[in-house]
Short mmCIF file of C-alpha atoms in Angstrom, two decimals:
data_model
loop_
_atom_site.label_atom_id
_atom_site.label_comp_id
_atom_site.label_asym_id
_atom_site.label_seq_id
_atom_site.Cartn_x
_atom_site.Cartn_y
_atom_site.Cartn_z
CA UNK A 840 12.22 13.39 95.13
CA UNK A 841 10.70 9.90 95.49
CA UNK A 842 7.69 10.01 93.12
CA UNK A 843 6.09 7.01 94.78
CA UNK A 844 5.83 8.73 98.17
CA UNK A 845 6.05 12.41 97.26
CA UNK A 846 8.84 12.84 99.84
CA UNK A 847 12.35 14.22 99.25
CA UNK A 848 15.20 11.74 99.12
CA UNK A 849 17.08 11.40 102.44
CA UNK A 850 20.23 13.48 102.74
CA UNK A 851 23.34 11.34 102.33
CA UNK A 852 25.97 10.95 105.03
CA UNK A 853 28.41 12.85 102.83
CA UNK A 854 26.25 15.96 102.75
CA UNK A 855 25.46 15.70 106.45
CA UNK A 856 29.21 15.70 107.12
CA UNK A 857 29.67 18.72 104.84
CA UNK A 858 27.00 20.54 106.87
CA UNK A 859 28.82 19.88 110.15
CA UNK A 860 32.10 20.93 108.57
CA UNK A 861 30.66 24.22 107.33
CA UNK A 862 29.58 25.08 110.86
CA UNK A 863 32.73 23.87 112.65
CA UNK A 864 35.50 25.13 110.36
CA UNK A 865 35.05 28.76 111.42
CA UNK A 866 35.60 27.88 115.08
CA UNK A 867 39.30 28.01 114.29
CA UNK A 868 39.16 31.75 114.97
CA UNK A 869 38.40 31.09 118.64
CA UNK A 870 42.07 30.12 119.05
CA UNK A 871 42.95 33.57 120.39
CA UNK A 872 40.53 33.56 123.38
CA UNK A 873 41.32 29.86 123.93
CA UNK A 874 45.07 30.62 124.13
CA UNK A 875 44.34 33.45 126.55
CA UNK A 876 42.32 31.10 128.77
CA UNK A 877 45.00 28.41 128.74
CA UNK A 878 47.63 30.92 129.89
CA UNK A 879 45.63 32.17 132.87
CA UNK A 880 47.69 31.82 136.09
CA UNK A 881 44.64 31.03 138.21
CA UNK A 882 43.27 27.50 137.65
CA UNK A 883 39.59 28.45 138.05
CA UNK A 884 39.89 31.15 135.41
CA UNK A 885 41.67 28.72 133.10
CA UNK A 886 39.04 26.00 133.56
CA UNK A 887 36.11 28.40 133.28
CA UNK A 888 37.47 29.99 130.11
CA UNK A 889 38.18 26.67 128.36
CA UNK A 890 34.87 25.06 129.38
CA UNK A 891 32.85 28.14 128.38
CA UNK A 892 34.55 28.27 124.96
CA UNK A 893 33.96 24.54 124.37
CA UNK A 894 30.28 24.87 125.33
CA UNK A 895 30.02 27.97 123.13
CA UNK A 896 31.50 26.09 120.16
CA UNK A 897 29.20 23.09 120.57
CA UNK A 898 26.18 25.35 121.02
CA UNK A 899 27.02 27.34 117.89
CA UNK A 900 27.40 24.21 115.75
CA UNK A 901 24.17 22.67 117.10
CA UNK A 902 22.26 25.91 116.54
CA UNK A 903 23.54 26.15 112.97
CA UNK A 904 22.67 22.53 112.23
CA UNK A 905 19.21 22.91 113.75
CA UNK A 906 18.45 25.86 111.47
CA UNK A 907 19.98 24.11 108.46
CA UNK A 908 17.86 21.01 109.03
CA UNK A 909 14.69 23.12 109.17
CA UNK A 910 15.62 24.87 105.92
CA UNK A 911 16.26 21.53 104.20
CA UNK A 912 12.83 20.31 105.36
CA UNK A 913 11.29 23.50 103.91
CA UNK A 914 10.08 24.55 107.36
CA UNK A 915 10.26 28.07 108.85
CA UNK A 916 12.68 28.73 111.68
CA UNK A 917 10.71 29.52 114.90
CA UNK A 918 11.69 33.08 115.75
CA UNK A 919 11.15 32.63 119.50
CA UNK A 920 13.44 29.60 119.69
CA UNK A 921 16.03 31.34 117.51
CA UNK A 922 16.08 34.35 119.87
CA UNK A 923 16.40 32.08 122.90
CA UNK A 924 19.25 30.15 121.26
CA UNK A 925 21.13 33.36 120.42
CA UNK A 926 20.61 34.75 123.93
CA UNK A 927 21.97 31.53 125.42
CA UNK A 928 24.93 31.62 123.02
CA UNK A 929 25.72 35.21 124.04
CA UNK A 930 25.42 34.30 127.73
CA UNK A 931 27.91 31.43 127.36
CA UNK A 932 30.30 33.77 125.55
CA UNK A 933 30.04 36.28 128.41
CA UNK A 934 30.66 33.45 130.89
CA UNK A 935 34.10 32.97 129.37
CA UNK A 936 35.07 36.55 130.22
CA UNK A 937 36.94 35.77 133.51
CA UNK A 938 39.19 33.38 131.60
CA UNK A 939 39.53 35.20 128.30
CA UNK A 940 39.41 38.86 129.29
CA UNK A 941 38.86 41.21 126.38
CA UNK A 942 39.38 38.38 123.91
CA UNK A 943 35.84 37.14 124.65
CA UNK A 944 34.72 39.72 122.09
CA UNK A 945 35.69 37.17 119.41
CA UNK A 946 32.54 35.24 120.30
CA UNK A 947 30.48 38.18 119.00
CA UNK A 948 31.55 37.25 115.47
CA UNK A 949 29.69 33.93 115.81
CA UNK A 950 26.69 35.50 117.53
CA UNK A 951 26.32 37.98 114.66
CA UNK A 952 26.70 35.25 112.00
CA UNK A 953 24.13 33.05 113.76
CA UNK A 954 21.71 35.99 114.02
CA UNK A 955 21.90 36.54 110.24
CA UNK A 956 21.18 32.84 109.62
CA UNK A 957 18.37 32.50 112.17
CA UNK A 958 16.48 35.77 112.50
CA UNK A 959 14.26 37.84 110.17
CA UNK A 960 16.15 40.56 108.21
CA UNK A 961 15.49 43.57 110.47
CA UNK A 962 16.20 41.68 113.69
CA UNK A 963 19.39 40.20 112.28
CA UNK A 964 20.53 43.67 111.14
CA UNK A 965 19.95 45.04 114.65
CA UNK A 966 21.92 42.14 116.15
CA UNK A 967 24.84 42.71 113.76
CA UNK A 968 24.94 46.45 114.60
CA UNK A 969 24.95 45.69 118.35
CA UNK A 970 27.75 43.16 117.95
CA UNK A 971 29.75 45.62 115.85
CA UNK A 972 29.47 48.55 118.30
CA UNK A 973 30.04 46.42 121.43
CA UNK A 974 33.89 46.41 121.13
CA UNK A 975 33.96 50.22 120.97
CA UNK A 976 31.56 50.51 123.91
CA UNK A 977 33.55 47.97 125.92
CA UNK A 978 36.83 49.86 125.40
CA UNK A 979 35.10 53.04 126.55
CA UNK A 980 33.42 51.49 129.60
CA UNK A 981 36.11 49.09 130.80
CA UNK A 982 39.46 50.66 131.80
CA UNK A 983 42.45 48.94 130.20
CA UNK A 984 40.56 47.48 127.25
CA UNK A 985 41.66 48.73 123.88
CA UNK A 986 39.30 49.27 120.93
CA UNK A 987 39.18 46.03 118.90
CA UNK A 988 38.83 47.29 115.35
CA UNK A 989 39.71 43.83 114.05
CA UNK A 990 36.67 42.38 115.84
CA UNK A 991 34.40 44.99 114.26
CA UNK A 992 35.71 44.10 110.81
CA UNK A 993 35.34 40.36 111.52
CA UNK A 994 31.74 40.84 112.68
CA UNK A 995 30.83 42.70 109.51
CA UNK A 996 32.68 40.26 107.25
CA UNK A 997 31.20 37.17 108.91
CA UNK A 998 27.70 38.67 108.80
CA UNK A 999 28.04 39.46 105.10
CA UNK A 1000 29.31 35.94 104.37
CA UNK A 1001 26.51 34.36 106.39
CA UNK A 1002 23.99 36.52 104.56
CA UNK A 1003 25.20 34.96 101.31
CA UNK A 1004 25.02 31.48 102.82
CA UNK A 1005 21.50 32.05 104.12
CA UNK A 1006 20.29 33.37 100.75
CA UNK A 1007 21.85 30.37 99.03
CA UNK A 1008 20.16 28.03 101.51
CA UNK A 1009 16.84 29.79 100.90
CA UNK A 1010 17.19 29.48 97.11
CA UNK A 1011 18.08 25.80 97.47
CA UNK A 1012 15.01 25.26 99.63
CA UNK A 1013 12.81 27.00 97.07
CA UNK A 1014 14.38 24.90 94.31
CA UNK A 1015 13.69 21.68 96.24
CA UNK A 1016 10.10 22.81 96.82
CA UNK A 1017 9.70 23.51 93.10
CA UNK A 1018 11.18 20.11 92.22
CA UNK A 1019 8.79 18.38 94.62
CA UNK A 1020 5.83 20.25 93.11
CA UNK A 1021 6.95 19.35 89.58
CA UNK A 1022 7.26 15.72 90.63
CA UNK A 1023 3.81 15.77 92.24
CA UNK A 1024 2.27 17.30 89.13
CA UNK A 1025 4.05 14.75 86.92
CA UNK A 1026 2.60 11.90 88.99
CA UNK A 1027 -0.88 13.47 88.85
CA UNK A 1028 -0.64 13.97 85.07
CA UNK A 1029 0.53 10.40 84.52
CA UNK A 1030 -2.35 9.07 86.63
CA UNK A 1031 -4.81 11.21 84.67
CA UNK A 1032 -3.36 9.98 81.37
CA UNK A 1033 -3.63 6.35 82.49
CA UNK A 1034 -7.23 6.96 83.64
CA UNK A 1035 -8.12 8.49 80.26
CA UNK A 1036 -6.56 5.57 78.39
CA UNK A 1037 -8.43 3.03 80.50
CA UNK A 1038 -11.68 4.94 80.01
CA UNK A 1039 -11.18 5.04 76.25
CA UNK A 1040 -10.32 1.34 76.04
CA UNK A 1041 -12.93 -0.06 78.39
CA UNK A 1042 -15.63 2.42 77.43
CA UNK A 1043 -15.58 1.25 73.82
CA UNK A 1044 -15.00 -2.45 74.48
CA UNK A 1045 -17.61 -2.81 77.23
CA UNK A 1046 -20.17 -0.91 75.18
CA UNK A 1047 -19.75 -3.38 72.32
CA UNK A 1048 -19.77 -6.31 74.75
CA UNK A 1049 -23.04 -5.11 76.28
CA UNK A 1050 -24.69 -4.63 72.87
CA UNK A 1051 -23.57 -8.03 71.58
CA UNK A 1052 -24.66 -9.74 74.79
CA UNK A 1053 -28.08 -8.09 74.50
CA UNK A 1054 -28.31 -9.17 70.86
CA UNK A 1055 -27.34 -12.75 71.75
CA UNK A 1056 -30.02 -12.76 74.45
CA UNK A 1057 -32.66 -11.83 71.89
CA UNK A 1058 -31.40 -14.37 69.36
CA UNK A 1059 -30.99 -17.35 71.67
CA UNK A 1060 -34.60 -18.48 71.17
CA UNK A 1061 -34.70 -17.54 67.47
CA UNK A 1062 -31.30 -18.29 65.95
CA UNK A 1063 -29.07 -20.29 68.27
CA UNK A 1064 -26.17 -20.45 65.83
CA UNK A 1065 -26.01 -16.69 65.41
CA UNK A 1066 -26.46 -16.24 69.16
CA UNK A 1067 -23.51 -18.59 69.73
CA UNK A 1068 -21.45 -16.57 67.24
CA UNK A 1069 -22.30 -13.35 69.07
CA UNK A 1070 -21.33 -14.91 72.41
CA UNK A 1071 -18.03 -16.03 70.88
CA UNK A 1072 -17.41 -12.43 69.74
CA UNK A 1073 -18.24 -11.21 73.26
CA UNK A 1074 -15.63 -13.56 74.65
CA UNK A 1075 -13.07 -12.40 72.09
CA UNK A 1076 -13.82 -8.74 72.83
CA UNK A 1077 -13.50 -9.32 76.57
CA UNK A 1078 -10.14 -11.00 76.09
CA UNK A 1079 -8.97 -8.21 73.80
CA UNK A 1080 -10.06 -5.58 76.34
CA UNK A 1081 -8.17 -7.43 79.08
CA UNK A 1082 -5.08 -7.56 76.88
CA UNK A 1083 -5.40 -3.83 76.17
CA UNK A 1084 -5.63 -3.05 79.89
CA UNK A 1085 -2.50 -5.11 80.57
CA UNK A 1086 -0.64 -3.37 77.76
CA UNK A 1087 -1.78 0.01 79.02
CA UNK A 1088 -0.37 -0.78 82.46
CA UNK A 1089 2.92 -1.56 80.76
CA UNK A 1090 2.69 1.47 78.44
CA UNK A 1091 3.02 -0.77 75.37
CA UNK A 1092 -0.49 -0.55 73.93
CA UNK A 1093 -0.81 0.65 70.34
CA UNK A 1094 -3.91 1.84 68.51
CA UNK A 1095 -4.09 1.66 64.69
CA UNK A 1096 -6.62 3.19 62.34
CA UNK A 1097 -7.18 -0.01 60.36
CA UNK A 1098 -7.91 -2.04 63.49
CA UNK A 1099 -10.29 0.59 64.83
CA UNK A 1100 -12.20 0.74 61.52
CA UNK A 1101 -12.63 -3.02 61.63
CA UNK A 1102 -13.84 -2.79 65.23
CA UNK A 1103 -16.21 0.02 64.23
CA UNK A 1104 -17.88 -2.16 61.60
CA UNK A 1105 -18.47 -4.92 64.16
CA UNK A 1106 -19.74 -2.56 66.87
CA UNK A 1107 -22.12 -0.69 64.55
CA UNK A 1108 -23.47 -3.93 63.07
CA UNK A 1109 -24.12 -5.34 66.55
CA UNK A 1110 -25.98 -2.16 67.48
CA UNK A 1111 -28.16 -2.38 64.37
CA UNK A 1112 -26.69 0.82 62.90
CA UNK A 1113 -25.99 0.94 59.17
CA UNK A 1114 -22.27 1.59 58.69
CA UNK A 1115 -20.54 3.40 55.85
CA UNK A 1116 -16.91 2.63 56.71
CA UNK A 1117 -13.94 2.77 54.31
CA UNK A 1118 -12.25 -0.53 53.53
CA UNK A 1119 -8.86 1.05 52.88
CA UNK A 1120 -6.93 3.70 54.75
CA UNK A 1121 -4.35 6.13 53.40
CA UNK A 1122 -0.69 5.72 54.28
CA UNK A 1123 -0.28 7.98 57.32
CA UNK A 1124 2.61 8.80 59.66
CA UNK A 1125 2.52 6.64 62.78
CA UNK A 1126 1.42 9.41 65.16
CA UNK A 1127 -1.45 10.47 62.86
CA UNK A 1128 -2.55 6.88 62.28
CA UNK A 1129 -2.75 6.44 66.04
CA UNK A 1130 -4.62 9.73 66.58
CA UNK A 1131 -7.15 8.97 63.83
CA UNK A 1132 -7.59 5.48 65.32
CA UNK A 1133 -8.45 7.03 68.69
CA UNK A 1134 -10.87 9.37 66.91
CA UNK A 1135 -12.71 6.48 65.26
CA UNK A 1136 -12.86 4.61 68.57
CA UNK A 1137 -14.26 7.58 70.49
CA UNK A 1138 -16.66 8.63 67.74
CA UNK A 1139 -18.13 5.14 67.22
CA UNK A 1140 -18.44 4.61 70.98
CA UNK A 1141 -20.51 7.81 71.24
CA UNK A 1142 -22.66 6.76 68.26
CA UNK A 1143 -23.39 3.34 69.75
CA UNK A 1144 -24.00 4.63 73.27
CA UNK A 1145 -25.84 7.89 72.94
CA UNK A 1146 -26.92 8.78 69.43
CA UNK A 1147 -29.99 6.64 68.71
CA UNK A 1148 -28.80 6.81 65.10
CA UNK A 1149 -29.80 4.55 62.20
CA UNK A 1150 -26.72 5.29 60.08
CA UNK A 1151 -23.09 6.20 60.78
CA UNK A 1152 -20.60 7.46 58.19
CA UNK A 1153 -16.83 7.45 58.63
CA UNK A 1154 -14.56 9.27 56.22
CA UNK A 1155 -10.78 9.13 56.40
CA UNK A 1156 -8.44 11.41 54.44
CA UNK A 1157 -4.74 12.13 54.76
CA UNK A 1158 -5.43 15.33 56.70
CA UNK A 1159 -8.59 14.51 58.64
CA UNK A 1160 -11.05 11.91 59.86
CA UNK A 1161 -14.80 12.57 60.19
CA UNK A 1162 -17.46 10.50 62.00
CA UNK A 1163 -21.09 11.55 61.59
CA UNK A 1164 -24.53 10.04 62.26
CA UNK A 1165 -28.22 10.87 61.85
CA UNK A 1166 -29.08 10.59 65.52
CA UNK A 1167 -29.99 13.06 68.25
CA UNK A 1168 -26.83 15.11 68.03
CA UNK A 1169 -24.81 16.62 70.89
CA UNK A 1170 -26.67 17.47 74.10
CA UNK A 1171 -24.66 20.71 74.44
CA UNK A 1172 -22.80 22.83 71.88
CA UNK A 1173 -19.47 22.05 73.57
CA UNK A 1174 -19.96 18.38 74.35
CA UNK A 1175 -17.03 17.29 76.50
CA UNK A 1176 -17.34 13.81 77.98
CA UNK A 1177 -14.37 11.97 79.44
CA UNK A 1178 -13.54 10.37 76.10
CA UNK A 1179 -13.57 13.68 74.23
CA UNK A 1180 -11.38 15.25 76.89
CA UNK A 1181 -8.80 12.51 76.33
CA UNK A 1182 -9.11 12.86 72.53
CA UNK A 1183 -8.58 16.62 72.72
CA UNK A 1184 -5.50 16.06 74.89
CA UNK A 1185 -4.02 13.68 72.30
CA UNK A 1186 -4.88 16.03 69.44
CA UNK A 1187 -3.28 18.97 71.26
CA UNK A 1188 0.07 17.17 71.29
CA UNK A 1189 0.04 17.19 67.47
CA UNK A 1190 -1.58 20.64 67.15
CA UNK A 1191 -4.61 18.98 65.55
CA UNK A 1192 -8.05 20.63 65.64
CA UNK A 1193 -11.02 18.77 67.17
CA UNK A 1194 -14.50 19.81 66.02
CA UNK A 1195 -17.64 18.55 67.79
CA UNK A 1196 -21.17 19.54 66.77
CA UNK A 1197 -24.03 18.84 64.40
CA UNK A 1198 -23.77 17.83 60.78
CA UNK A 1199 -24.02 20.57 58.12
CA UNK A 1200 -27.60 19.45 57.48
CA UNK A 1201 -28.41 20.54 61.04
CA UNK A 1202 -29.15 17.16 62.58
CA UNK A 1203 -27.15 14.29 64.00
CA UNK A 1204 -23.65 14.37 65.44
CA UNK A 1205 -20.31 15.16 63.81
CA UNK A 1206 -16.80 14.61 65.14
CA UNK A 1207 -13.84 15.81 63.07
CA UNK A 1208 -10.13 15.78 63.82
CA UNK A 1209 -8.12 17.80 61.32
CA UNK A 1210 -4.35 18.08 60.97
CA UNK A 1211 -2.83 21.60 61.08
CA UNK A 1212 -1.97 23.18 57.72
CA UNK A 1213 1.77 22.50 57.96
CA UNK A 1214 1.15 18.78 58.61
CA UNK A 1215 -1.14 18.21 55.60
#
């Protein structure tokens, strides 16, 4: 399936040819009624028999291909049109009777096979039974016609074979539908992941930019040099955020714990929040370093944006990272903003445990991400 459009890939010419071949190869068994028609002494019988058999063959192939195309497009076969097509096919077969005599019964094999492929189960079963008993009824009703036991066997064999083909076609259609759904879900999941990453990047960076810009605005009349320094940091943060967005689009962006701790110090200082941040980090596996970096980013962003805190403490250990503050605390027991949703998704991939709530003292906010026991 083409993931950009959500549509199945076009069927190649090779497979289209195979489809035509599957329908046409069985027409070889019409050689008996065709030979009978060609040996008719009367020209009109000869012409009528040959023309009727040719039209019957073309009609059978077109009917088969029509149904096959609908199955490939995962569309139901219209029962009314299928009945009309089978009735027309039977009528053309009967039209060959003056030229083929009793050998026209061979066309019933194709009518029965087409009924199995086109009609619902009970209707197709009834059609097969009628086609199977017709040779016996014809030999009883028409003087000089012998019972065609070979035709009865061919009808049953062809119907059974077509039943297998139709079930295979149905399973293939269901498989294609499942593949399309999997592809659609993969596209949706990738879009959601990209949206979470952009939210996490820009949410943190723009929060710090806004705080530093506000601080620079207050300082511009008091301390121009410090205001200029803050503006320079705003510019650097904006450029870094732009670079992160570009890397995210290319799926090359990396987050490290050390870099996020450094960014946390700057963001908390700009917000006027006292920061207790470690200066060194333990040696962690790459995936845990990245996860803990995301945790620091999300936790500090929440502290700066929502907490109203005066102090923020970050503790990093080999098996966990904890961010806490003395602010208002979570608005709900199961706080779940967009950033926390993305953090929980990342933690789930490593079987890590995310804890969100109040500090043990009962106030403020606490965010902890802990590695599972086997990873410690």
